[in-house]
């Protein structure tokens, strides 16, 4: 009888207990917080079999190098470094795929999440046979710390919208701190939206089965070191997630954003046209040509910032991208005019002909720029702060091990 594969592996590998918990921590420019967060994980998780997987998007401040130096000291610390990529949710997906642990925690690396409740969350998940345990700021003694009132209002508004998208009652579906059974994650992973910051919401809104959820309250801390990466494009990505889940993914979210940017371009076009016509008294054709160029340029930069944030073009590729985008859009405009003209001549009402032409050029512009402009094989950017990285490594000293700490 042939031996099974696991028997073979067991023969050669040192005994290893199954992991109780893997903690996935996305990082971008969090170097200053790394020693403290690692120290706290060692202190909190002593007594458990665990590992921490940091997923760093090639932070210029040398976060990945610093984590690597801890990883060399202790196998429980691992770092996945992604080059030329950005995104909190997609980082979490990759971290979760990289661990064999059956329960995975997702936690920020900036010390805003209270790591000391991890054992309590794990006990709850196991004790009550739950799929997900969320660390909540809104119930069970949780709180938002000293958040600016505007951010509290925005957060609450987001929660209202989120609760429409999920089928389970949760006080904080926008939380970025939670525990999930990896089996549930693997069930939904192929259909996740994967963009933005709201990874829990993505999982819950994607799952077709009712998810058994529990909550543990905690006080959301203020950030002490480093800066928040929450910006307008992250807020936009939240909208994309909502859009993608509400449309069931039928219309590509990127196309919807591309079309919205196109609508802004239309406003820019008309604005420029009227300015050139009435302020600078230019002839109509010349004014329209300049206004179209201005609108295309504006659309290109908006798309590069928002729609293709994850494939953003830089340097010489930005120029090449602008050129290919304008070329694609010029052809799109020509196709629009001739197609809608033909429809009009064959008796279709003007508004339907105009709409059909606009739709045709939108699909054309999107497809072509998606294929060529934002697929250029630009060199992946690696950390820019090479000198500062070298300085960190030169001055690196392993942290003082906490109880059950490094090397224990
Ligand atoms: N890998 C990765 N991590 C990110 C990215 N943006 C933010 N993070 C990390 O996600 C966590 C939460 O981000 P933060 O900026 O603090 O968001 P906030 O708490 O909502 O202000 C931190 O650990 C960040 O370093 C990103 O684009 N890629
Ligand atoms: Mg934060």
Tab-separated table of C-alpha atoms and ligand atoms in Angstrom:
chain	number	residue	atom	x	y	z
A	1	UNK	CA	0.000	0.000	0.000
A	2	UNK	CA	1.333	3.453	-0.847
A	3	UNK	CA	1.831	5.970	1.926
A	4	UNK	CA	-0.327	9.117	1.870
A	5	UNK	CA	1.338	12.479	1.130
A	6	UNK	CA	0.770	13.700	4.689
A	7	UNK	CA	2.547	10.649	6.115
A	8	UNK	CA	5.540	11.501	3.959
A	9	UNK	CA	5.549	15.130	5.031
A	10	UNK	CA	5.205	14.182	8.713
A	11	UNK	CA	8.255	11.959	8.388
A	12	UNK	CA	10.510	14.826	7.354
A	13	UNK	CA	8.999	17.890	9.048
A	14	UNK	CA	9.358	18.834	12.684
A	15	UNK	CA	6.043	18.534	14.548
A	16	UNK	CA	3.933	21.646	14.076
A	17	UNK	CA	0.658	22.351	15.819
A	18	UNK	CA	-2.239	23.683	13.858
A	19	UNK	CA	-2.505	27.465	13.933
A	20	UNK	CA	-5.239	28.858	16.188
A	21	UNK	CA	-5.164	32.230	14.520
A	22	UNK	CA	-3.517	34.172	11.713
A	23	UNK	CA	-3.558	37.948	11.959
A	24	UNK	CA	-3.472	39.789	8.628
A	25	UNK	CA	-2.263	43.391	8.823
A	26	UNK	CA	-2.255	45.572	5.691
A	27	UNK	CA	0.433	48.243	5.787
A	28	UNK	CA	1.363	51.314	3.867
A	29	UNK	CA	3.956	53.633	5.397
A	30	UNK	CA	3.527	52.265	8.923
A	31	UNK	CA	7.204	51.831	9.799
A	32	UNK	CA	6.904	53.808	13.029
A	33	UNK	CA	4.096	51.583	14.307
A	34	UNK	CA	5.609	48.200	13.448
A	35	UNK	CA	7.749	47.542	16.570
A	36	UNK	CA	4.858	48.391	18.895
A	37	UNK	CA	2.235	46.390	17.041
A	38	UNK	CA	4.490	43.324	16.845
A	39	UNK	CA	5.351	43.619	20.543
A	40	UNK	CA	1.671	43.839	21.443
A	41	UNK	CA	0.753	40.818	19.318
A	42	UNK	CA	3.388	38.722	21.093
A	43	UNK	CA	2.093	39.861	24.471
A	44	UNK	CA	-1.592	39.304	23.643
A	45	UNK	CA	-1.347	36.031	21.769
A	46	UNK	CA	1.056	34.152	24.038
A	47	UNK	CA	-0.463	30.762	24.712
A	48	UNK	CA	-1.919	30.501	21.222
A	49	UNK	CA	-0.457	29.102	18.011
A	50	UNK	CA	-0.484	32.127	15.750
A	51	UNK	CA	1.202	33.981	12.950
A	52	UNK	CA	1.031	37.565	11.741
A	53	UNK	CA	1.066	38.290	8.027
A	54	UNK	CA	1.805	41.857	7.087
A	55	UNK	CA	0.883	42.764	3.536
A	56	UNK	CA	2.834	45.818	2.523
A	57	UNK	CA	2.389	47.719	-0.727
A	58	UNK	CA	6.049	48.549	-1.134
A	59	UNK	CA	5.902	51.442	1.336
A	60	UNK	CA	8.576	54.025	0.528
A	61	UNK	CA	9.304	54.435	4.249
A	62	UNK	CA	10.773	50.931	4.449
A	63	UNK	CA	7.956	49.226	6.385
A	64	UNK	CA	8.538	45.896	4.600
A	65	UNK	CA	12.258	45.874	5.332
A	66	UNK	CA	11.597	46.509	8.996
A	67	UNK	CA	9.033	43.689	9.153
A	68	UNK	CA	11.491	41.390	7.352
A	69	UNK	CA	14.045	41.996	10.054
A	70	UNK	CA	11.513	40.763	12.629
A	71	UNK	CA	10.611	37.859	10.362
A	72	UNK	CA	14.239	36.786	10.361
A	73	UNK	CA	14.051	36.569	14.159
A	74	UNK	CA	10.751	34.737	14.450
A	75	UNK	CA	8.743	32.625	12.011
A	76	UNK	CA	5.470	33.899	13.393
A	77	UNK	CA	6.098	37.181	11.628
A	78	UNK	CA	5.776	37.173	7.851
A	79	UNK	CA	5.670	39.895	5.253
A	80	UNK	CA	4.154	39.819	1.800
A	81	UNK	CA	5.453	42.723	-0.230
A	82	UNK	CA	3.439	43.774	-3.262
A	83	UNK	CA	5.130	45.889	-5.886
A	84	UNK	CA	3.206	48.320	-8.079
A	85	UNK	CA	-0.058	47.609	-6.257
A	86	UNK	CA	-2.246	49.528	-3.803
A	87	UNK	CA	-5.334	48.679	-1.833
A	88	UNK	CA	-6.293	47.675	1.668
A	89	UNK	CA	-8.922	45.052	0.774
A	90	UNK	CA	-6.857	43.409	-1.937
A	91	UNK	CA	-3.904	43.286	0.488
A	92	UNK	CA	-6.112	41.515	3.037
A	93	UNK	CA	-7.257	39.011	0.407
A	94	UNK	CA	-3.674	38.112	-0.410
A	95	UNK	CA	-2.737	37.834	3.254
A	96	UNK	CA	-5.688	35.531	3.933
A	97	UNK	CA	-4.851	33.356	0.965
A	98	UNK	CA	-1.300	32.984	2.241
A	99	UNK	CA	-2.113	31.326	5.549
A	100	UNK	CA	-3.394	27.829	6.297
A	101	UNK	CA	-5.000	28.967	9.588
A	102	UNK	CA	-8.699	28.148	9.865
A	103	UNK	CA	-9.466	31.449	11.618
A	104	UNK	CA	-8.057	34.746	10.390
A	105	UNK	CA	-8.139	38.167	12.018
A	106	UNK	CA	-7.898	41.348	9.987
A	107	UNK	CA	-6.481	44.300	11.863
A	108	UNK	CA	-4.898	47.672	11.061
A	109	UNK	CA	-1.216	48.049	11.841
A	110	UNK	CA	-1.504	51.614	13.146
A	111	UNK	CA	-2.498	50.660	16.738
A	112	UNK	CA	-6.008	52.096	16.358
A	113	UNK	CA	-7.472	48.612	16.795
A	114	UNK	CA	-7.253	47.183	20.301
A	115	UNK	CA	-5.358	43.930	19.782
A	116	UNK	CA	-5.946	42.862	23.396
A	117	UNK	CA	-9.499	41.727	22.538
A	118	UNK	CA	-8.285	39.165	19.971
A	119	UNK	CA	-8.395	36.203	22.425
A	120	UNK	CA	-11.916	37.224	23.504
A	121	UNK	CA	-13.020	37.411	19.864
A	122	UNK	CA	-11.524	33.992	19.141
A	123	UNK	CA	-13.216	32.466	22.197
A	124	UNK	CA	-16.548	33.929	21.072
A	125	UNK	CA	-16.171	32.616	17.525
A	126	UNK	CA	-15.349	29.136	18.777
A	127	UNK	CA	-17.761	29.075	21.744
A	128	UNK	CA	-20.774	30.256	19.769
A	129	UNK	CA	-19.826	28.516	16.505
A	130	UNK	CA	-19.861	31.822	14.587
A	131	UNK	CA	-18.473	32.570	11.123
A	132	UNK	CA	-17.467	36.156	11.838
A	133	UNK	CA	-16.762	38.147	15.000
A	134	UNK	CA	-16.564	41.898	14.516
A	135	UNK	CA	-14.781	44.274	16.855
A	136	UNK	CA	-17.340	47.028	17.051
A	137	UNK	CA	-17.085	50.691	17.935
A	138	UNK	CA	-20.844	51.074	18.232
A	139	UNK	CA	-22.076	48.500	20.735
A	140	UNK	CA	-21.082	46.315	23.662
A	141	UNK	CA	-19.083	49.109	25.330
A	142	UNK	CA	-17.324	50.151	22.111
A	143	UNK	CA	-16.629	53.757	21.154
A	144	UNK	CA	-15.215	55.973	18.407
A	145	UNK	CA	-12.541	57.705	20.490
A	146	UNK	CA	-12.063	61.434	19.791
A	147	UNK	CA	-13.040	61.359	16.145
A	148	UNK	CA	-13.766	64.598	14.345
A	149	UNK	CA	-17.572	65.063	14.297
A	150	UNK	CA	-17.581	65.136	10.469
A	151	UNK	CA	-15.891	61.728	10.319
A	152	UNK	CA	-18.341	60.275	12.875
A	153	UNK	CA	-21.268	61.521	10.769
A	154	UNK	CA	-19.720	60.091	7.570
A	155	UNK	CA	-19.067	56.798	9.311
A	156	UNK	CA	-22.673	56.577	10.537
A	157	UNK	CA	-23.970	57.457	7.065
A	158	UNK	CA	-21.800	54.705	5.575
A	159	UNK	CA	-23.194	52.269	8.132
A	160	UNK	CA	-26.768	53.083	7.113
A	161	UNK	CA	-25.931	52.367	3.473
A	162	UNK	CA	-24.015	49.214	4.409
A	163	UNK	CA	-26.853	47.730	6.410
A	164	UNK	CA	-28.944	47.661	3.200
A	165	UNK	CA	-26.308	45.477	1.573
A	166	UNK	CA	-25.976	42.757	4.214
A	167	UNK	CA	-28.410	40.240	5.508
A	168	UNK	CA	-27.182	40.059	9.103
A	169	UNK	CA	-27.724	42.546	11.921
A	170	UNK	CA	-24.431	44.229	12.776
A	171	UNK	CA	-23.866	47.521	14.550
A	172	UNK	CA	-20.560	48.161	12.738
A	173	UNK	CA	-20.383	46.524	9.281
A	174	UNK	CA	-17.775	49.141	8.290
A	175	UNK	CA	-15.314	47.879	10.897
A	176	UNK	CA	-11.845	46.981	9.658
A	177	UNK	CA	-11.170	44.773	12.687
A	178	UNK	CA	-12.724	41.317	12.646
A	179	UNK	CA	-12.227	37.568	12.777
A	180	UNK	CA	-13.505	35.308	10.036
A	181	UNK	CA	-13.456	31.591	9.411
A	182	UNK	CA	-11.214	31.013	6.428
A	183	UNK	CA	-13.747	28.517	5.016
A	184	UNK	CA	-16.284	31.361	4.646
A	185	UNK	CA	-13.651	33.600	3.071
A	186	UNK	CA	-12.717	30.875	0.553
A	187	UNK	CA	-16.378	30.430	-0.375
A	188	UNK	CA	-16.678	34.089	-1.400
A	189	UNK	CA	-13.159	34.978	-2.504
A	190	UNK	CA	-13.801	34.614	-6.244
A	191	UNK	CA	-16.675	37.070	-6.136
A	192	UNK	CA	-15.207	39.701	-3.844
A	193	UNK	CA	-15.055	43.240	-5.160
A	194	UNK	CA	-11.621	43.597	-3.585
A	195	UNK	CA	-11.376	47.394	-3.795
A	196	UNK	CA	-11.354	50.052	-1.109
A	197	UNK	CA	-11.131	49.809	2.661
A	198	UNK	CA	-14.374	48.000	3.558
A	199	UNK	CA	-13.292	44.415	3.364
A	200	UNK	CA	-15.719	43.043	5.974
A	201	UNK	CA	-18.631	44.610	4.144
A	202	UNK	CA	-17.373	43.067	0.905
A	203	UNK	CA	-17.328	39.575	2.474
A	204	UNK	CA	-20.748	39.942	4.092
A	205	UNK	CA	-22.413	41.434	1.009
A	206	UNK	CA	-20.936	38.710	-1.208
A	207	UNK	CA	-21.889	35.683	0.871
A	208	UNK	CA	-24.973	33.899	-0.414
A	209	UNK	CA	-25.432	31.975	2.836
A	210	UNK	CA	-26.641	33.653	6.026
A	211	UNK	CA	-23.501	34.487	8.013
A	212	UNK	CA	-23.443	33.787	11.751
A	213	UNK	CA	-22.037	36.969	13.265
A	214	UNK	CA	-21.083	38.144	16.736
A	215	UNK	CA	-19.667	41.398	18.094
A	216	UNK	CA	-17.170	42.441	20.735
A	217	UNK	CA	-17.003	46.121	21.721
A	218	UNK	CA	-13.752	48.091	21.857
A	219	UNK	CA	-12.561	51.655	21.998
A	220	UNK	CA	-11.152	52.806	18.674
A	221	UNK	CA	-7.888	54.550	19.484
A	222	UNK	CA	-6.550	57.731	17.945
A	223	UNK	CA	-3.621	57.370	15.602
A	224	UNK	CA	-0.414	58.495	17.308
A	225	UNK	CA	2.209	57.792	14.655
A	226	UNK	CA	2.051	57.914	10.867
A	227	UNK	CA	-0.836	59.320	8.874
A	228	UNK	CA	-4.198	58.037	7.691
A	229	UNK	CA	-4.416	56.916	4.065
A	230	UNK	CA	-8.127	57.604	3.935
A	231	UNK	CA	-8.648	60.090	1.133
A	232	UNK	CA	-11.230	61.040	-1.448
A	233	UNK	CA	-10.369	58.089	-3.691
A	234	UNK	CA	-10.916	55.684	-0.769
A	235	UNK	CA	-14.317	57.296	-0.210
A	236	UNK	CA	-15.000	56.840	-3.932
A	237	UNK	CA	-13.981	53.201	-3.665
A	238	UNK	CA	-16.612	52.746	-0.992
A	239	UNK	CA	-19.183	53.994	-3.496
A	240	UNK	CA	-17.802	51.574	-6.100
A	241	UNK	CA	-18.193	48.703	-3.664
A	242	UNK	CA	-21.806	49.673	-2.942
A	243	UNK	CA	-22.463	50.035	-6.664
A	244	UNK	CA	-20.857	46.713	-7.495
A	245	UNK	CA	-22.846	44.838	-4.832
A	246	UNK	CA	-26.130	46.542	-5.628
A	247	UNK	CA	-25.840	45.852	-9.378
A	248	UNK	CA	-24.804	42.261	-8.646
A	249	UNK	CA	-21.634	42.903	-10.659
A	250	UNK	CA	-23.601	42.927	-13.968
A	251	UNK	CA	-22.158	46.258	-15.094
A	252	UNK	CA	-18.412	46.525	-14.414
A	253	UNK	CA	-17.972	49.093	-11.638
A	254	UNK	CA	-14.967	50.524	-13.443
A	255	UNK	CA	-17.157	51.256	-16.443
A	256	UNK	CA	-19.700	53.094	-14.276
A	257	UNK	CA	-16.929	55.270	-12.827
A	258	UNK	CA	-15.451	55.802	-16.266
A	259	UNK	CA	-18.876	56.970	-17.472
A	260	UNK	CA	-19.258	59.314	-14.476
A	261	UNK	CA	-15.854	60.800	-15.230
A	262	UNK	CA	-17.009	61.144	-18.837
A	263	UNK	CA	-20.016	63.143	-17.618
A	264	UNK	CA	-17.650	65.498	-15.786
A	265	UNK	CA	-15.711	65.800	-19.053
A	266	UNK	CA	-18.877	66.917	-20.768
A	267	UNK	CA	-19.291	69.756	-18.267
A	268	UNK	CA	-15.637	70.744	-18.742
A	269	UNK	CA	-16.103	70.674	-22.524
A	270	UNK	CA	-19.140	72.970	-22.397
A	271	UNK	CA	-17.479	75.272	-19.858
A	272	UNK	CA	-14.377	75.702	-22.023
A	273	UNK	CA	-16.429	76.072	-25.177
A	274	UNK	CA	-18.491	78.928	-23.768
A	275	UNK	CA	-15.366	80.586	-22.339
A	276	UNK	CA	-13.528	80.458	-25.672
A	277	UNK	CA	-16.593	81.510	-27.642
A	278	UNK	CA	-17.851	84.371	-25.520
A	279	UNK	CA	-14.761	85.565	-23.648
A	280	UNK	CA	-12.075	85.036	-26.282
A	281	UNK	CA	-14.356	85.314	-29.334
A	282	UNK	CA	-12.808	82.283	-31.016
A	283	UNK	CA	-14.422	80.628	-34.041
A	284	UNK	CA	-16.699	77.673	-33.191
A	285	UNK	CA	-14.570	74.879	-34.725
A	286	UNK	CA	-11.341	76.023	-33.095
A	287	UNK	CA	-13.085	76.619	-29.772
A	288	UNK	CA	-14.710	73.187	-29.875
A	289	UNK	CA	-11.388	71.510	-30.757
A	290	UNK	CA	-9.621	73.164	-27.782
A	291	UNK	CA	-12.543	72.455	-25.456
A	292	UNK	CA	-12.557	68.793	-26.498
A	293	UNK	CA	-8.822	68.543	-25.849
A	294	UNK	CA	-9.273	70.126	-22.410
A	295	UNK	CA	-12.096	67.700	-21.583
A	296	UNK	CA	-10.072	64.681	-22.728
A	297	UNK	CA	-7.051	65.792	-20.704
A	298	UNK	CA	-9.196	66.348	-17.630
A	299	UNK	CA	-10.847	62.945	-18.095
A	300	UNK	CA	-7.495	61.256	-18.503
A	301	UNK	CA	-6.132	62.649	-15.235
A	302	UNK	CA	-9.343	61.918	-13.348
A	303	UNK	CA	-9.369	58.351	-14.642
A	304	UNK	CA	-5.724	57.963	-13.748
A	305	UNK	CA	-6.416	59.219	-10.218
A	306	UNK	CA	-9.719	57.474	-9.553
A	307	UNK	CA	-10.855	54.865	-12.080
A	308	UNK	CA	-7.420	53.299	-12.528
A	309	UNK	CA	-5.992	54.138	-9.130
A	310	UNK	CA	-4.595	50.618	-8.904
A	311	UNK	CA	-2.821	50.882	-12.285
A	312	UNK	CA	-1.881	54.547	-12.067
A	313	UNK	CA	0.547	55.707	-14.753
A	314	UNK	CA	3.651	57.670	-13.858
A	315	UNK	CA	6.487	59.511	-15.572
A	316	UNK	CA	6.862	58.942	-19.288
A	317	UNK	CA	3.941	56.485	-19.230
A	318	UNK	CA	1.724	59.332	-18.126
A	319	UNK	CA	2.546	61.196	-21.364
A	320	UNK	CA	2.155	58.055	-23.480
A	321	UNK	CA	-1.089	57.294	-21.665
A	322	UNK	CA	-2.460	60.773	-22.339
A	323	UNK	CA	-1.577	60.415	-26.033
A	324	UNK	CA	-3.214	56.977	-26.438
A	325	UNK	CA	-6.253	58.102	-24.415
A	326	UNK	CA	-6.775	61.206	-26.569
A	327	UNK	CA	-6.342	59.107	-29.714
A	328	UNK	CA	-8.882	56.531	-28.538
A	329	UNK	CA	-11.357	59.231	-27.480
A	330	UNK	CA	-10.981	61.147	-30.771
A	331	UNK	CA	-11.908	58.010	-32.653
A	332	UNK	CA	-14.755	57.464	-30.152
A	333	UNK	CA	-16.039	61.008	-30.844
A	334	UNK	CA	-15.867	60.448	-34.613
A	335	UNK	CA	-17.740	57.117	-34.264
A	336	UNK	CA	-20.321	58.846	-32.064
A	337	UNK	CA	-21.012	61.590	-34.600
A	338	UNK	CA	-21.195	59.303	-37.651
A	339	UNK	CA	-23.237	56.566	-35.912
A	340	UNK	CA	-25.797	58.956	-34.415
A	341	UNK	CA	-25.961	60.862	-37.753
A	342	UNK	CA	-26.779	57.628	-39.596
A	343	UNK	CA	-29.454	56.756	-37.028
A	344	UNK	CA	-30.978	60.210	-37.386
A	345	UNK	CA	-31.070	59.928	-41.173
A	346	UNK	CA	-32.811	56.563	-40.900
A	347	UNK	CA	-35.649	58.136	-38.864
A	348	UNK	CA	-34.605	57.516	-35.247
A	349	UNK	CA	-35.610	60.483	-32.975
A	350	UNK	CA	-32.711	62.874	-32.268
A	351	UNK	CA	-32.515	62.106	-28.510
A	352	UNK	CA	-32.328	58.314	-29.071
A	353	UNK	CA	-29.763	58.747	-31.839
A	354	UNK	CA	-27.690	61.022	-29.564
A	355	UNK	CA	-27.953	58.580	-26.663
A	356	UNK	CA	-26.934	55.606	-28.813
A	357	UNK	CA	-23.936	57.518	-30.178
A	358	UNK	CA	-22.849	58.566	-26.683
A	359	UNK	CA	-23.180	55.000	-25.393
A	360	UNK	CA	-21.187	53.652	-28.325
A	361	UNK	CA	-18.335	56.095	-27.766
A	362	UNK	CA	-18.375	55.476	-23.983
A	363	UNK	CA	-18.036	51.705	-24.492
A	364	UNK	CA	-15.388	52.231	-27.159
A	365	UNK	CA	-13.357	54.708	-25.089
A	366	UNK	CA	-13.583	52.464	-22.043
A	367	UNK	CA	-12.614	49.260	-23.835
A	368	UNK	CA	-9.729	50.733	-25.774
A	369	UNK	CA	-8.227	52.750	-22.924
A	370	UNK	CA	-8.702	49.795	-20.581
A	371	UNK	CA	-6.807	47.569	-22.990
A	372	UNK	CA	-4.053	49.946	-24.083
A	373	UNK	CA	-3.698	53.064	-21.952
A	374	UNK	CA	-3.870	51.483	-18.508
A	375	UNK	CA	-2.236	48.198	-19.457
A	376	UNK	CA	1.096	49.661	-20.451
A	377	UNK	CA	3.935	47.544	-19.157
A	378	UNK	CA	5.368	50.342	-17.042
A	379	UNK	CA	8.146	49.315	-14.737
A	380	UNK	CA	6.778	48.509	-11.298
A	381	UNK	CA	7.856	51.135	-8.843
A	382	UNK	CA	9.903	49.838	-5.966
A	383	UNK	CA	10.497	51.750	-2.757
A	384	UNK	CA	11.742	55.229	-3.447
A	385	UNK	CA	13.378	55.846	-0.097
A	386	UNK	CA	16.292	53.483	-0.569
A	387	UNK	CA	18.583	55.584	1.640
A	388	UNK	CA	16.115	55.721	4.496
A	389	UNK	CA	15.620	51.967	4.194
A	390	UNK	CA	19.354	51.431	4.467
A	391	UNK	CA	19.410	53.698	7.516
A	392	UNK	CA	16.677	51.655	9.194
A	393	UNK	CA	18.524	48.440	8.568
A	394	UNK	CA	21.784	49.868	9.856
A	395	UNK	CA	20.193	51.069	13.067
A	396	UNK	CA	17.925	48.055	13.523
A	397	UNK	CA	17.858	46.389	16.892
A	398	UNK	CA	15.416	43.579	17.670
A	399	UNK	CA	12.757	44.753	20.144
A	400	UNK	CA	12.916	43.705	23.756
A	401	UNK	CA	10.824	40.529	23.799
A	402	UNK	CA	7.591	40.905	25.735
A	403	UNK	CA	6.264	37.968	27.803
A	404	UNK	CA	6.272	34.945	25.474
A	405	UNK	CA	7.985	37.188	22.969
A	406	UNK	CA	10.504	36.931	20.151
A	407	UNK	CA	12.427	33.740	20.129
A	408	UNK	CA	10.177	32.208	22.824
B	1	LIG	N1	-1.278	47.179	1.956
B	1	LIG	C1	-1.962	48.342	2.080
B	1	LIG	N2	-2.310	48.791	3.299
B	1	LIG	C2	-2.970	49.957	3.390
B	1	LIG	C3	-3.320	50.733	2.268
B	1	LIG	N3	-3.960	51.848	2.687
B	1	LIG	C4	-4.010	51.765	4.024
B	1	LIG	N4	-3.411	50.629	4.458
B	1	LIG	C5	-3.272	50.137	5.832
B	1	LIG	O1	-4.569	49.879	6.321
B	1	LIG	C6	-4.673	50.251	7.683
B	1	LIG	C7	-5.756	51.316	7.855
B	1	LIG	O2	-5.404	52.471	7.129
B	1	LIG	P1	-5.587	53.940	7.711
B	1	LIG	O3	-4.915	54.850	6.754
B	1	LIG	O4	-5.170	54.002	9.129
B	1	LIG	O5	-7.161	54.130	7.590
B	1	LIG	P2	-8.130	54.808	8.659
B	1	LIG	O6	-7.907	54.103	9.985
B	1	LIG	O7	-9.480	54.585	8.101
B	1	LIG	O8	-7.707	56.249	8.722
B	1	LIG	C8	-3.281	50.722	8.103
B	1	LIG	O9	-2.581	49.639	8.664
B	1	LIG	C9	-2.680	51.156	6.788
B	1	LIG	O10	-1.264	51.097	6.779
B	1	LIG	C10	-2.932	50.241	0.969
B	1	LIG	O11	-3.180	50.832	-0.068
B	1	LIG	N5	-2.262	49.041	0.937
B	2	LIG	MG1	-6.113	53.977	10.926
